[in-house]
PDB file of C-alpha atoms in Angstrom:
ATOM      1  CA  MET E   1       0.000   0.000   0.000  1.00 65.00           C
ATOM      2  CA  VAL E   2       1.722   3.177  -1.258  1.00 83.00           C
ATOM      3  CA  VAL E   3       1.241   6.271   0.907  1.00 86.00           C
ATOM      4  CA  LEU E   4       0.551   9.534  -0.892  1.00 88.00           C
ATOM      5  CA  ARG E   5       3.512  11.906  -0.736  1.00 85.00           C
ATOM      6  CA  GLU E   6       4.180  15.405  -1.951  1.00 85.00           C
ATOM      7  CA  GLY E   7       5.756  15.416  -5.409  1.00 83.00           C
ATOM      8  CA  MET E   8       4.708  11.888  -6.377  1.00 84.00           C
ATOM      9  CA  CYS E   9       3.241  13.364  -9.530  1.00 86.00           C
ATOM     10  CA  PRO E  10       2.611  16.835 -10.991  1.00 86.00           C
ATOM     11  CA  GLY E  11      -0.131  18.690  -9.124  1.00 86.00           C
ATOM     12  CA  LEU E  12       0.131  16.726  -5.893  1.00 88.00           C
ATOM     13  CA  ASP E  13       1.418  19.561  -3.707  1.00 88.00           C
ATOM     14  CA  GLU E  14       1.420  20.069   0.053  1.00 88.00           C
ATOM     15  CA  ASP E  15      -1.939  21.880   0.164  1.00 89.00           C
ATOM     16  CA  LEU E  16      -3.769  19.227  -1.868  1.00 90.00           C
ATOM     17  CA  LEU E  17      -2.142  16.472   0.158  1.00 89.00           C
ATOM     18  CA  ARG E  18      -3.398  18.086   3.371  1.00 89.00           C
ATOM     19  CA  ASP E  19      -6.933  18.334   1.975  1.00 90.00           C
ATOM     20  CA  LEU E  20      -6.854  14.697   0.843  1.00 91.00           C
ATOM     21  CA  ARG E  21      -5.758  13.531   4.279  1.00 90.00           C
ATOM     22  CA  ALA E  22      -8.565  15.541   5.832  1.00 90.00           C
ATOM     23  CA  ALA E  23     -10.928  13.588   3.555  1.00 90.00           C
ATOM     24  CA  ASP E  24      -9.354  10.330   4.794  1.00 90.00           C
ATOM     25  CA  ILE E  25      -7.491   9.762   1.510  1.00 90.00           C
ATOM     26  CA  LYS E  26      -4.018   8.637   2.572  1.00 88.00           C
ATOM     27  CA  THR E  27      -2.844   6.089   0.014  1.00 90.00           C
ATOM     28  CA  VAL E  28      -2.744   5.693  -3.747  1.00 89.00           C
ATOM     29  CA  GLU E  29      -5.361   2.959  -3.438  1.00 88.00           C
ATOM     30  CA  ASP E  30      -7.683   5.301  -1.549  1.00 89.00           C
ATOM     31  CA  LEU E  31      -7.392   7.951  -4.243  1.00 90.00           C
ATOM     32  CA  VAL E  32      -7.821   5.797  -7.349  1.00 88.00           C
ATOM     33  CA  SER E  33     -10.800   3.919  -5.854  1.00 89.00           C
ATOM     34  CA  SER E  34     -12.649   7.000  -4.630  1.00 90.00           C
ATOM     35  CA  ASP E  35     -15.363   9.041  -6.339  1.00 92.00           C
ATOM     36  CA  ILE E  36     -13.243  11.723  -8.021  1.00 91.00           C
ATOM     37  CA  GLU E  37     -16.143  14.130  -8.555  1.00 90.00           C
ATOM     38  CA  GLY E  38     -17.263  13.998  -4.929  1.00 91.00           C
ATOM     39  CA  LEU E  39     -13.665  14.160  -3.707  1.00 91.00           C
ATOM     40  CA  ALA E  40     -13.003  17.241  -5.856  1.00 90.00           C
ATOM     41  CA  GLN E  41     -15.953  19.037  -4.255  1.00 89.00           C
ATOM     42  CA  LYS E  42     -14.912  17.977  -0.766  1.00 89.00           C
ATOM     43  CA  CYS E  43     -11.327  19.193  -1.274  1.00 88.00           C
ATOM     44  CA  SER E  44     -12.338  22.312  -3.236  1.00 88.00           C
ATOM     45  CA  VAL E  45     -10.045  21.365  -6.096  1.00 88.00           C
ATOM     46  CA  SER E  46     -10.550  21.209  -9.857  1.00 89.00           C
ATOM     47  CA  TYR E  47     -12.117  17.960 -11.041  1.00 90.00           C
ATOM     48  CA  LYS E  48      -9.841  17.878 -14.099  1.00 90.00           C
ATOM     49  CA  ALA E  49      -6.707  18.372 -11.981  1.00 89.00           C
ATOM     50  CA  LEU E  50      -7.686  15.593  -9.581  1.00 91.00           C
ATOM     51  CA  PHE E  51      -8.644  13.304 -12.473  1.00 91.00           C
ATOM     52  CA  ALA E  52      -5.240  13.938 -14.107  1.00 91.00           C
ATOM     53  CA  ILE E  53      -3.468  13.060 -10.845  1.00 91.00           C
ATOM     54  CA  ARG E  54      -5.496   9.856 -10.658  1.00 90.00           C
ATOM     55  CA  ARG E  55      -4.509   8.879 -14.205  1.00 90.00           C
ATOM     56  CA  VAL E  56      -0.816   9.464 -13.504  1.00 90.00           C
ATOM     57  CA  LEU E  57      -0.946   7.400 -10.306  1.00 89.00           C
ATOM     58  CA  LEU E  58      -2.724   4.586 -12.133  1.00 88.00           C
ATOM     59  CA  ALA E  59      -0.032   4.585 -14.807  1.00 86.00           C
ATOM     60  CA  GLN E  60       2.716   4.483 -12.175  1.00 86.00           C
ATOM     61  CA  HIS E  61       1.301   1.827  -9.857  1.00 83.00           C
ATOM     62  CA  THR E  62      -1.016  -0.406 -11.868  1.00 78.00           C
ATOM     63  CA  ALA E  63       0.086  -3.536 -13.690  1.00 76.00           C
ATOM     64  CA  PHE E  64      -1.017  -3.542 -17.304  1.00 74.00           C
ATOM     65  CA  PRO E  65      -2.968  -6.613 -18.448  1.00 77.00           C
ATOM     66  CA  VAL E  66      -1.286  -9.102 -20.763  1.00 79.00           C
ATOM     67  CA  SER E  67      -3.294 -11.478 -22.916  1.00 84.00           C
ATOM     68  CA  GLY E  68      -3.043 -15.207 -22.328  1.00 86.00           C
ATOM     69  CA  ALA E  69      -2.048 -15.701 -25.972  1.00 85.00           C
ATOM     70  CA  ASP E  70       0.977 -13.425 -25.534  1.00 83.00           C
ATOM     71  CA  LEU E  71       2.025 -15.242 -22.355  1.00 80.00           C
ATOM     72  CA  TYR E  72       1.677 -18.579 -24.129  1.00 78.00           C
ATOM     73  CA  GLU E  73       3.845 -17.430 -27.036  1.00 76.00           C
ATOM     74  CA  GLU E  74       6.480 -16.182 -24.585  1.00 75.00           C
ATOM     75  CA  LEU E  75       6.419 -19.520 -22.776  1.00 73.00           C
ATOM     76  CA  LEU E  76       6.904 -21.442 -26.012  1.00 67.00           C
ATOM     77  CA  SER E  77       9.844 -19.253 -27.024  1.00 68.00           C
ATOM     78  CA  SER E  78      11.636 -19.454 -23.662  1.00 71.00           C
ATOM     79  CA  THR E  79      10.906 -22.999 -22.471  1.00 76.00           C
ATOM     80  CA  ALA E  80      11.907 -26.352 -23.885  1.00 79.00           C
ATOM     81  CA  ILE E  81      12.042 -30.007 -22.854  1.00 85.00           C
ATOM     82  CA  LEU E  82      15.374 -31.490 -23.892  1.00 87.00           C
ATOM     83  CA  SER E  83      15.701 -35.197 -24.496  1.00 89.00           C
ATOM     84  CA  THR E  84      18.680 -36.854 -22.793  1.00 89.00           C
ATOM     85  CA  GLY E  85      19.022 -39.342 -25.633  1.00 89.00           C
ATOM     86  CA  ASN E  86      18.053 -42.160 -23.264  1.00 90.00           C
ATOM     87  CA  PRO E  87      14.336 -43.101 -23.522  1.00 92.00           C
ATOM     88  CA  SER E  88      14.280 -44.707 -20.065  1.00 92.00           C
ATOM     89  CA  LEU E  89      15.850 -41.645 -18.445  1.00 90.00           C
ATOM     90  CA  ASP E  90      13.508 -39.332 -20.356  1.00 91.00           C
ATOM     91  CA  LYS E  91      10.533 -41.286 -19.005  1.00 92.00           C
ATOM     92  CA  LEU E  92      11.884 -40.993 -15.465  1.00 89.00           C
ATOM     93  CA  LEU E  93      12.296 -37.222 -15.920  1.00 88.00           C
ATOM     94  CA  ASP E  94       8.789 -36.675 -17.344  1.00 88.00           C
ATOM     95  CA  SER E  95       9.918 -36.457 -20.986  1.00 88.00           C
ATOM     96  CA  GLY E  96      13.409 -35.032 -20.411  1.00 88.00           C
ATOM     97  CA  LEU E  97      15.279 -32.055 -19.033  1.00 87.00           C
ATOM     98  CA  TYR E  98      13.257 -28.873 -18.554  1.00 84.00           C
ATOM     99  CA  THR E  99      14.915 -25.549 -19.271  1.00 81.00           C
ATOM    100  CA  GLY E 100      14.921 -23.297 -16.229  1.00 77.00           C
ATOM    101  CA  GLU E 101      15.180 -26.225 -13.828  1.00 81.00           C
ATOM    102  CA  ILE E 102      17.931 -27.982 -11.893  1.00 82.00           C
ATOM    103  CA  THR E 103      18.178 -31.754 -12.252  1.00 84.00           C
ATOM    104  CA  GLU E 104      20.448 -33.692  -9.903  1.00 82.00           C
ATOM    105  CA  LEU E 105      21.657 -37.228 -10.582  1.00 82.00           C
ATOM    106  CA  SER E 106      23.329 -38.911  -7.630  1.00 81.00           C
ATOM    107  CA  GLY E 107      25.039 -42.266  -7.302  1.00 80.00           C
ATOM    108  CA  GLY E 108      28.074 -44.067  -5.985  1.00 80.00           C
ATOM    109  CA  PRO E 109      31.542 -43.929  -7.568  1.00 80.00           C
ATOM    110  CA  GLY E 110      31.719 -45.824 -10.852  1.00 82.00           C
ATOM    111  CA  SER E 111      27.928 -46.018 -11.233  1.00 84.00           C
ATOM    112  CA  GLY E 112      27.960 -44.254 -14.606  1.00 86.00           C
ATOM    113  CA  LYS E 113      27.049 -40.676 -13.734  1.00 87.00           C
ATOM    114  CA  SER E 114      29.687 -39.144 -15.983  1.00 89.00           C
ATOM    115  CA  GLN E 115      28.727 -41.437 -18.866  1.00 91.00           C
ATOM    116  CA  VAL E 116      25.163 -40.172 -18.611  1.00 90.00           C
ATOM    117  CA  CYS E 117      26.612 -36.672 -18.546  1.00 90.00           C
ATOM    118  CA  PHE E 118      28.599 -37.307 -21.736  1.00 93.00           C
ATOM    119  CA  GLY E 119      25.521 -38.754 -23.416  1.00 93.00           C
ATOM    120  CA  VAL E 120      23.396 -35.726 -22.553  1.00 92.00           C
ATOM    121  CA  ALA E 121      26.026 -33.319 -23.882  1.00 93.00           C
ATOM    122  CA  VAL E 122      26.472 -35.277 -27.116  1.00 95.00           C
ATOM    123  CA  HIS E 123      22.728 -35.626 -27.707  1.00 93.00           C
ATOM    124  CA  ILE E 124      22.013 -31.927 -27.191  1.00 91.00           C
ATOM    125  CA  SER E 125      24.941 -30.813 -29.349  1.00 92.00           C
ATOM    126  CA  TYR E 126      24.445 -33.287 -32.209  1.00 94.00           C
ATOM    127  CA  GLN E 127      20.751 -34.188 -32.346  1.00 92.00           C
ATOM    128  CA  LEU E 128      19.306 -30.882 -31.116  1.00 87.00           C
ATOM    129  CA  LYS E 129      22.043 -28.648 -32.636  1.00 89.00           C
ATOM    130  CA  GLN E 130      22.255 -26.598 -29.424  1.00 87.00           C
ATOM    131  CA  SER E 131      25.239 -25.484 -27.356  1.00 88.00           C
ATOM    132  CA  VAL E 132      26.185 -26.998 -23.991  1.00 90.00           C
ATOM    133  CA  ILE E 133      28.285 -25.577 -21.151  1.00 91.00           C
ATOM    134  CA  TYR E 134      30.139 -28.490 -19.518  1.00 93.00           C
ATOM    135  CA  ILE E 135      31.828 -27.713 -16.197  1.00 91.00           C
ATOM    136  CA  ASP E 136      34.240 -30.535 -15.318  1.00 91.00           C
ATOM    137  CA  THR E 137      35.376 -30.450 -11.677  1.00 87.00           C
ATOM    138  CA  THR E 138      36.976 -33.912 -11.564  1.00 86.00           C
ATOM    139  CA  GLY E 139      39.141 -34.016 -14.685  1.00 87.00           C
ATOM    140  CA  GLY E 140      37.117 -36.960 -15.959  1.00 87.00           C
ATOM    141  CA  LEU E 141      36.080 -35.469 -19.292  1.00 90.00           C
ATOM    142  CA  ALA E 142      38.020 -36.675 -22.327  1.00 90.00           C
ATOM    143  CA  ALA E 143      37.453 -35.251 -25.797  1.00 90.00           C
ATOM    144  CA  SER E 144      38.296 -38.654 -27.257  1.00 93.00           C
ATOM    145  CA  ARG E 145      35.323 -40.179 -25.411  1.00 93.00           C
ATOM    146  CA  LEU E 146      32.960 -37.520 -26.750  1.00 94.00           C
ATOM    147  CA  LEU E 147      34.295 -38.119 -30.249  1.00 95.00           C
ATOM    148  CA  GLN E 148      33.794 -41.859 -29.825  1.00 95.00           C
ATOM    149  CA  MET E 149      30.166 -41.308 -28.864  1.00 94.00           C
ATOM    150  CA  LEU E 150      29.654 -38.963 -31.814  1.00 95.00           C
ATOM    151  CA  GLN E 151      31.163 -41.512 -34.173  1.00 95.00           C
ATOM    152  CA  ALA E 152      28.444 -43.911 -33.042  1.00 94.00           C
ATOM    153  CA  GLU E 153      25.881 -41.297 -34.093  1.00 93.00           C
ATOM    154  CA  THR E 154      27.324 -40.302 -37.472  1.00 94.00           C
ATOM    155  CA  SER E 155      30.210 -41.175 -39.743  1.00 94.00           C
ATOM    156  CA  ASN E 156      30.339 -37.649 -41.172  1.00 95.00           C
ATOM    157  CA  THR E 157      33.542 -36.044 -39.875  1.00 93.00           C
ATOM    158  CA  GLU E 158      32.277 -32.508 -40.458  1.00 94.00           C
ATOM    159  CA  GLU E 159      29.145 -33.154 -38.394  1.00 94.00           C
ATOM    160  CA  GLN E 160      31.271 -34.645 -35.623  1.00 95.00           C
ATOM    161  CA  MET E 161      33.488 -31.565 -35.473  1.00 94.00           C
ATOM    162  CA  GLU E 162      30.507 -29.198 -35.504  1.00 93.00           C
ATOM    163  CA  ALA E 163      28.931 -31.084 -32.615  1.00 94.00           C
ATOM    164  CA  LEU E 164      32.178 -30.995 -30.621  1.00 94.00           C
ATOM    165  CA  GLN E 165      32.441 -27.235 -31.155  1.00 92.00           C
ATOM    166  CA  ARG E 166      29.022 -26.797 -29.548  1.00 92.00           C
ATOM    167  CA  ILE E 167      30.262 -28.383 -26.304  1.00 93.00           C
ATOM    168  CA  HIS E 168      32.109 -25.683 -24.332  1.00 91.00           C
ATOM    169  CA  VAL E 169      34.245 -27.194 -21.574  1.00 92.00           C
ATOM    170  CA  PHE E 170      35.410 -25.472 -18.374  1.00 92.00           C
ATOM    171  CA  ARG E 171      37.794 -27.405 -16.125  1.00 92.00           C
ATOM    172  CA  LEU E 172      37.393 -25.992 -12.620  1.00 89.00           C
ATOM    173  CA  PHE E 173      38.727 -27.639  -9.484  1.00 86.00           C
ATOM    174  CA  ASP E 174      37.716 -25.294  -6.659  1.00 83.00           C
ATOM    175  CA  VAL E 175      34.607 -23.422  -5.670  1.00 77.00           C
ATOM    176  CA  TYR E 176      36.104 -19.980  -6.332  1.00 80.00           C
ATOM    177  CA  ALA E 177      36.813 -20.866  -9.949  1.00 85.00           C
ATOM    178  CA  LEU E 178      33.254 -22.177 -10.213  1.00 80.00           C
ATOM    179  CA  LEU E 179      31.869 -18.904  -8.871  1.00 78.00           C
ATOM    180  CA  ASP E 180      33.984 -16.901 -11.318  1.00 82.00           C
ATOM    181  CA  CYS E 181      32.736 -19.074 -14.158  1.00 83.00           C
ATOM    182  CA  LEU E 182      29.084 -18.665 -13.198  1.00 76.00           C
ATOM    183  CA  TYR E 183      29.446 -14.893 -12.880  1.00 77.00           C
ATOM    184  CA  SER E 184      31.142 -14.703 -16.288  1.00 80.00           C
ATOM    185  CA  LEU E 185      28.330 -16.751 -17.822  1.00 77.00           C
ATOM    186  CA  ARG E 186      25.831 -14.333 -16.354  1.00 72.00           C
ATOM    187  CA  SER E 187      27.665 -11.301 -17.726  1.00 70.00           C
ATOM    188  CA  GLY E 188      27.762 -12.445 -21.343  1.00 68.00           C
ATOM    189  CA  GLY E 189      29.497 -15.795 -21.463  1.00 61.00           C
ATOM    190  CA  LEU E 190      26.335 -17.588 -22.540  1.00 65.00           C
ATOM    191  CA  GLN E 191      25.918 -15.306 -25.541  1.00 62.00           C
ATOM    192  CA  GLN E 192      29.575 -15.812 -26.507  1.00 63.00           C
ATOM    193  CA  ALA E 193      29.168 -19.577 -26.250  1.00 60.00           C
ATOM    194  CA  SER E 194      26.217 -19.366 -28.638  1.00 59.00           C
ATOM    195  CA  VAL E 195      28.336 -17.837 -31.408  1.00 52.00           C
ATOM    196  CA  GLY E 196      28.849 -20.368 -34.180  1.00 54.00           C
ATOM    197  CA  GLY E 197      26.175 -22.740 -32.887  1.00 59.00           C
ATOM    198  CA  GLY E 198      22.754 -22.956 -31.311  1.00 63.00           C
ATOM    199  CA  SER E 199      21.809 -21.176 -28.122  1.00 76.00           C
ATOM    200  CA  VAL E 200      23.056 -22.564 -24.816  1.00 82.00           C
ATOM    201  CA  LYS E 201      20.369 -24.943 -23.580  1.00 84.00           C
ATOM    202  CA  ALA E 202      22.178 -26.820 -20.804  1.00 86.00           C
ATOM    203  CA  VAL E 203      24.812 -26.170 -18.162  1.00 88.00           C
ATOM    204  CA  ILE E 204      26.268 -29.442 -16.874  1.00 90.00           C
ATOM    205  CA  VAL E 205      28.272 -29.581 -13.635  1.00 88.00           C
ATOM    206  CA  ASP E 206      30.134 -32.863 -13.061  1.00 86.00           C
ATOM    207  CA  SER E 207      30.423 -33.167 -10.157  1.00 80.00           C
ATOM    208  CA  VAL E 208      29.043 -30.871  -7.488  1.00 78.00           C
ATOM    209  CA  SER E 209      30.482 -32.764  -4.529  1.00 77.00           C
ATOM    210  CA  ALA E 210      34.045 -32.230  -5.743  1.00 79.00           C
ATOM    211  CA  VAL E 211      33.831 -28.487  -5.065  1.00 79.00           C
ATOM    212  CA  ILE E 212      31.317 -28.494  -2.205  1.00 74.00           C
ATOM    213  CA  SER E 213      33.117 -31.015   0.021  1.00 72.00           C
ATOM    214  CA  PRO E 214      35.938 -28.662   1.122  1.00 71.00           C
ATOM    215  CA  LEU E 215      33.379 -26.049   2.187  1.00 67.00           C
ATOM    216  CA  LEU E 216      31.094 -28.072   4.421  1.00 60.00           C
ATOM    217  CA  GLY E 217      31.867 -25.749   7.316  1.00 55.00           C
ATOM    218  CA  GLY E 218      31.454 -22.461   5.415  1.00 48.00           C
ATOM    219  CA  LYS E 219      27.916 -21.145   5.070  1.00 49.00           C
ATOM    220  CA  GLN E 220      28.850 -18.002   3.199  1.00 44.00           C
ATOM    221  CA  ASN E 221      30.284 -19.827   0.205  1.00 49.00           C
ATOM    222  CA  GLU E 222      27.262 -22.113   0.055  1.00 48.00           C
ATOM    223  CA  GLY E 223      25.070 -19.038  -0.130  1.00 53.00           C
ATOM    224  CA  ASP E 224      27.221 -17.604  -2.896  1.00 52.00           C
ATOM    225  CA  ILE E 225      26.820 -20.766  -4.967  1.00 54.00           C
ATOM    226  CA  SER E 226      23.075 -20.789  -4.393  1.00 57.00           C
ATOM    227  CA  LEU E 227      22.854 -17.155  -5.496  1.00 55.00           C
ATOM    228  CA  CYS E 228      24.952 -17.719  -8.624  1.00 54.00           C
ATOM    229  CA  TRP E 229      23.039 -20.772  -9.737  1.00 55.00           C
ATOM    230  CA  SER E 230      19.660 -19.166  -9.168  1.00 57.00           C
ATOM    231  CA  ILE E 231      20.825 -16.092 -11.123  1.00 52.00           C
ATOM    232  CA  ILE E 232      22.014 -18.187 -14.073  1.00 51.00           C
ATOM    233  CA  VAL E 233      18.813 -20.245 -14.149  1.00 54.00           C
ATOM    234  CA  ASN E 234      16.594 -17.166 -13.967  1.00 55.00           C
ATOM    235  CA  HIS E 235      18.509 -15.250 -16.658  1.00 49.00           C
ATOM    236  CA  THR E 236      18.778 -18.030 -19.247  1.00 49.00           C
ATOM    237  CA  SER E 237      16.550 -20.569 -20.913  1.00 52.00           C
ATOM    238  CA  GLY E 238      19.006 -23.349 -20.137  1.00 57.00           C
ATOM    239  CA  CYS E 239      18.715 -26.220 -17.705  1.00 60.00           C
ATOM    240  CA  PHE E 240      21.215 -27.314 -15.069  1.00 59.00           C
ATOM    241  CA  TYR E 241      22.282 -30.945 -14.943  1.00 59.00           C
ATOM    242  CA  THR E 242      24.360 -31.693 -11.859  1.00 59.00           C
ATOM    243  CA  PHE E 243      26.036 -34.794 -10.492  1.00 57.00           C
ATOM    244  CA  SER E 244      27.046 -35.761  -6.973  1.00 54.00           C
ATOM    245  CA  HIS E 245      28.223 -38.856  -5.129  1.00 52.00           C
ATOM    246  CA  LYS E 246      25.480 -40.588  -3.188  1.00 47.00           C
ATOM    247  CA  THR E 247      28.030 -42.089  -0.813  1.00 39.00           C
ATOM    248  CA  GLU E 248      29.065 -38.666   0.433  1.00 43.00           C
ATOM    249  CA  ASN E 249      25.932 -38.177   2.528  1.00 46.00           C
ATOM    250  CA  LYS E 250      27.081 -35.041   4.326  1.00 43.00           C
ATOM    251  CA  CYS E 251      27.994 -33.335   1.076  1.00 42.00           C
ATOM    252  CA  HIS E 252      24.758 -34.506  -0.511  1.00 42.00           C
ATOM    253  CA  ASN E 253      22.696 -33.030   2.335  1.00 42.00           C
ATOM    254  CA  THR E 254      24.587 -29.753   1.993  1.00 38.00           C
ATOM    255  CA  PHE E 255      23.783 -29.661  -1.713  1.00 39.00           C
ATOM    256  CA  LYS E 256      20.094 -30.252  -0.995  1.00 39.00           C
ATOM    257  CA  HIS E 257      20.197 -27.382   1.515  1.00 37.00           C
ATOM    258  CA  ILE E 258      21.707 -25.102  -1.139  1.00 37.00           C
ATOM    259  CA  CYS E 259      19.153 -26.035  -3.787  1.00 38.00           C
ATOM    260  CA  GLY E 260      16.321 -25.606  -1.305  1.00 38.00           C
ATOM    261  CA  SER E 261      16.866 -21.850  -1.217  1.00 35.00           C
ATOM    262  CA  MET E 262      16.791 -21.432  -4.975  1.00 35.00           C
ATOM    263  CA  THR E 263      13.880 -20.121  -6.985  1.00 34.00           C
ATOM    264  CA  ALA E 264      14.344 -22.689  -9.725  1.00 39.00           C
ATOM    265  CA  SER E 265      12.725 -26.097  -9.580  1.00 42.00           C
ATOM    266  CA  HIS E 266      14.881 -29.025  -8.554  1.00 48.00           C
ATOM    267  CA  LYS E 267      14.496 -32.600  -9.744  1.00 54.00           C
ATOM    268  CA  LYS E 268      16.428 -35.343  -7.993  1.00 51.00           C
ATOM    269  CA  VAL E 269      17.200 -38.721  -9.526  1.00 56.00           C
ATOM    270  CA  ALA E 270      18.964 -41.321  -7.414  1.00 48.00           C
ATOM    271  CA  LYS E 271      20.771 -44.011  -9.303  1.00 47.00           C
TER     272      LYS E 271
END
């Protein structure tokens, strides 16, 4: 509820404000919902002047209606469901990965989390012709493995190279480097990554526990990560695909605490 103040709009001076308060008109809501003609007589002010003030206040403080058709078109242009390339996983995720959401896959060491990660990156870059940001925190990503998976998809060397160019890899081994990377993505890195390929539709972090584990006792850094991830999700149409070790229960609980404060949705898949 916005209180009427002197100078809020042209014509709303100290004298008029005093008269309005005497008529029990103290907020913008009171003024715009009142009978302007009767209020003008009560305050001994010009009807046209008071009506003009009302119009200005309405323009400043009222949300303009938007048609459902326009909202639907905006939703279609900014939201997508990305297939992982694995029909069983797509079924588990309600058709695939949703842009604007965080999906976590957890499992023990050697359970195949990174292989799923590679498959998602290859499928999005080759089949969907979209760019992928791949943040490797364990050193487990090998370009030769991505190429091998692409060779299983196509024998065309040019198509293989184009798909590889759409996968942008960042090797980061501490949380501070991760924060720097996320901030740079927010400030234009996503647009740069889109040059020469499709728009960035997924940001993959493999794995989260590798950078969170050293900071289990530091709440401030956890908050920083939560803030960065929520900012990236809210400012892009991409999805986040993150991986953590199920066996590291303390780290896993910390990650759930971080994601719980985010505005984006969070899907969790235990393997």
